[in-house]
Coordinates of C-alpha atoms in Angstrom, one line a residue:
M1 CA -51.9 -9.8 -94.5
R2 CA -53.3 -9.2 -97.9
T3 CA -52.3 -11.8 -101.0
T4 CA -54.1 -12.9 -104.3
L5 CA -55.0 -16.5 -104.7
N6 CA -56.6 -18.1 -107.7
I7 CA -59.8 -20.0 -106.2
D8 CA -62.4 -21.7 -108.2
D9 CA -65.6 -19.8 -108.6
D10 CA -67.6 -22.6 -107.1
V11 CA -65.1 -22.9 -104.2
L12 CA -65.3 -18.8 -103.6
A13 CA -69.0 -18.8 -104.0
A14 CA -69.6 -21.8 -101.4
A15 CA -66.9 -19.8 -98.9
K16 CA -68.8 -16.6 -99.3
E17 CA -72.1 -18.3 -98.5
I18 CA -70.8 -20.3 -95.5
A19 CA -68.9 -16.8 -94.3
Q20 CA -72.1 -15.0 -94.5
R21 CA -74.1 -17.5 -92.6
E22 CA -71.2 -17.6 -90.0
H23 CA -71.3 -13.8 -89.8
K24 CA -67.7 -13.7 -90.5
S25 CA -65.7 -12.1 -93.5
T26 CA -65.1 -14.4 -96.5
G27 CA -61.0 -13.9 -95.5
K28 CA -61.5 -14.9 -91.8
F29 CA -63.4 -17.9 -92.8
M30 CA -61.0 -19.0 -95.4
S31 CA -58.1 -18.4 -93.0
D32 CA -60.1 -20.5 -90.5
L33 CA -60.4 -23.4 -92.9
V34 CA -57.1 -23.2 -94.0
R35 CA -55.6 -23.1 -90.3
E36 CA -57.8 -26.1 -89.3
A37 CA -56.7 -28.3 -92.6
L38 CA -53.2 -27.7 -91.5
K39 CA -53.5 -28.5 -88.2
R40 CA -55.3 -32.0 -88.9
R41 CA -52.7 -32.7 -91.5
A42 CA -49.8 -32.0 -88.9
A43 CA -51.8 -34.1 -86.5
A44 CA -52.8 -36.8 -89.2
P45 CA -50.4 -40.0 -89.2
S46 CA -48.0 -40.0 -92.2
G47 CA -49.7 -43.0 -93.9
R48 CA -52.9 -42.5 -96.0
R49 CA -56.2 -43.6 -94.2
R50 CA -58.9 -45.0 -96.5
N51 CA -62.1 -43.0 -95.4
R52 CA -59.7 -39.9 -94.5
E53 CA -61.5 -36.5 -94.0
Y54 CA -60.1 -33.6 -96.7
Y55 CA -60.1 -30.3 -95.3
G56 CA -63.1 -31.0 -93.1
F57 CA -65.3 -32.9 -95.6
R58 CA -65.9 -36.6 -95.8
P59 CA -65.5 -37.9 -99.3
I60 CA -68.9 -39.1 -100.8
P61 CA -69.3 -42.0 -103.1
A62 CA -70.6 -41.3 -106.5
G63 CA -74.4 -41.6 -106.6
G64 CA -74.7 -42.0 -110.5
S65 CA -75.7 -38.3 -111.5
V66 CA -73.7 -35.3 -111.6
V67 CA -74.8 -32.1 -110.0
T68 CA -73.5 -29.1 -112.4
N69 CA -74.3 -25.3 -111.7
E70 CA -76.5 -25.4 -114.3
L71 CA -78.7 -27.9 -112.1
V72 CA -78.4 -25.8 -109.0
N73 CA -79.4 -22.7 -111.0
E74 CA -82.3 -24.3 -112.1
L75 CA -83.2 -25.5 -108.6
R76 CA -82.8 -22.0 -107.2
D77 CA -85.0 -20.6 -109.9
E78 CA -87.8 -23.2 -109.2
L79 CA -87.5 -22.4 -105.5
G80 CA -87.1 -18.5 -106.0
I81 CA -83.8 -18.2 -104.0

């Protein structure tokens, strides 16, 4: 089914990168990701858990510095990626 969604640029870029590594289309990868999130939500107890995984990702405590897109791009340039 075709639909239109507003997705943040950084999220879409990450999804495209992972989809390519997994030899899937971006649409297939996003569908699989949302399907898994919906399954987990349906199976989870109704109360909130402290260290809950959101959409398959564990929250990481802040480490004191912010990683910006500019920093990532600088590192990519340095590494020639």
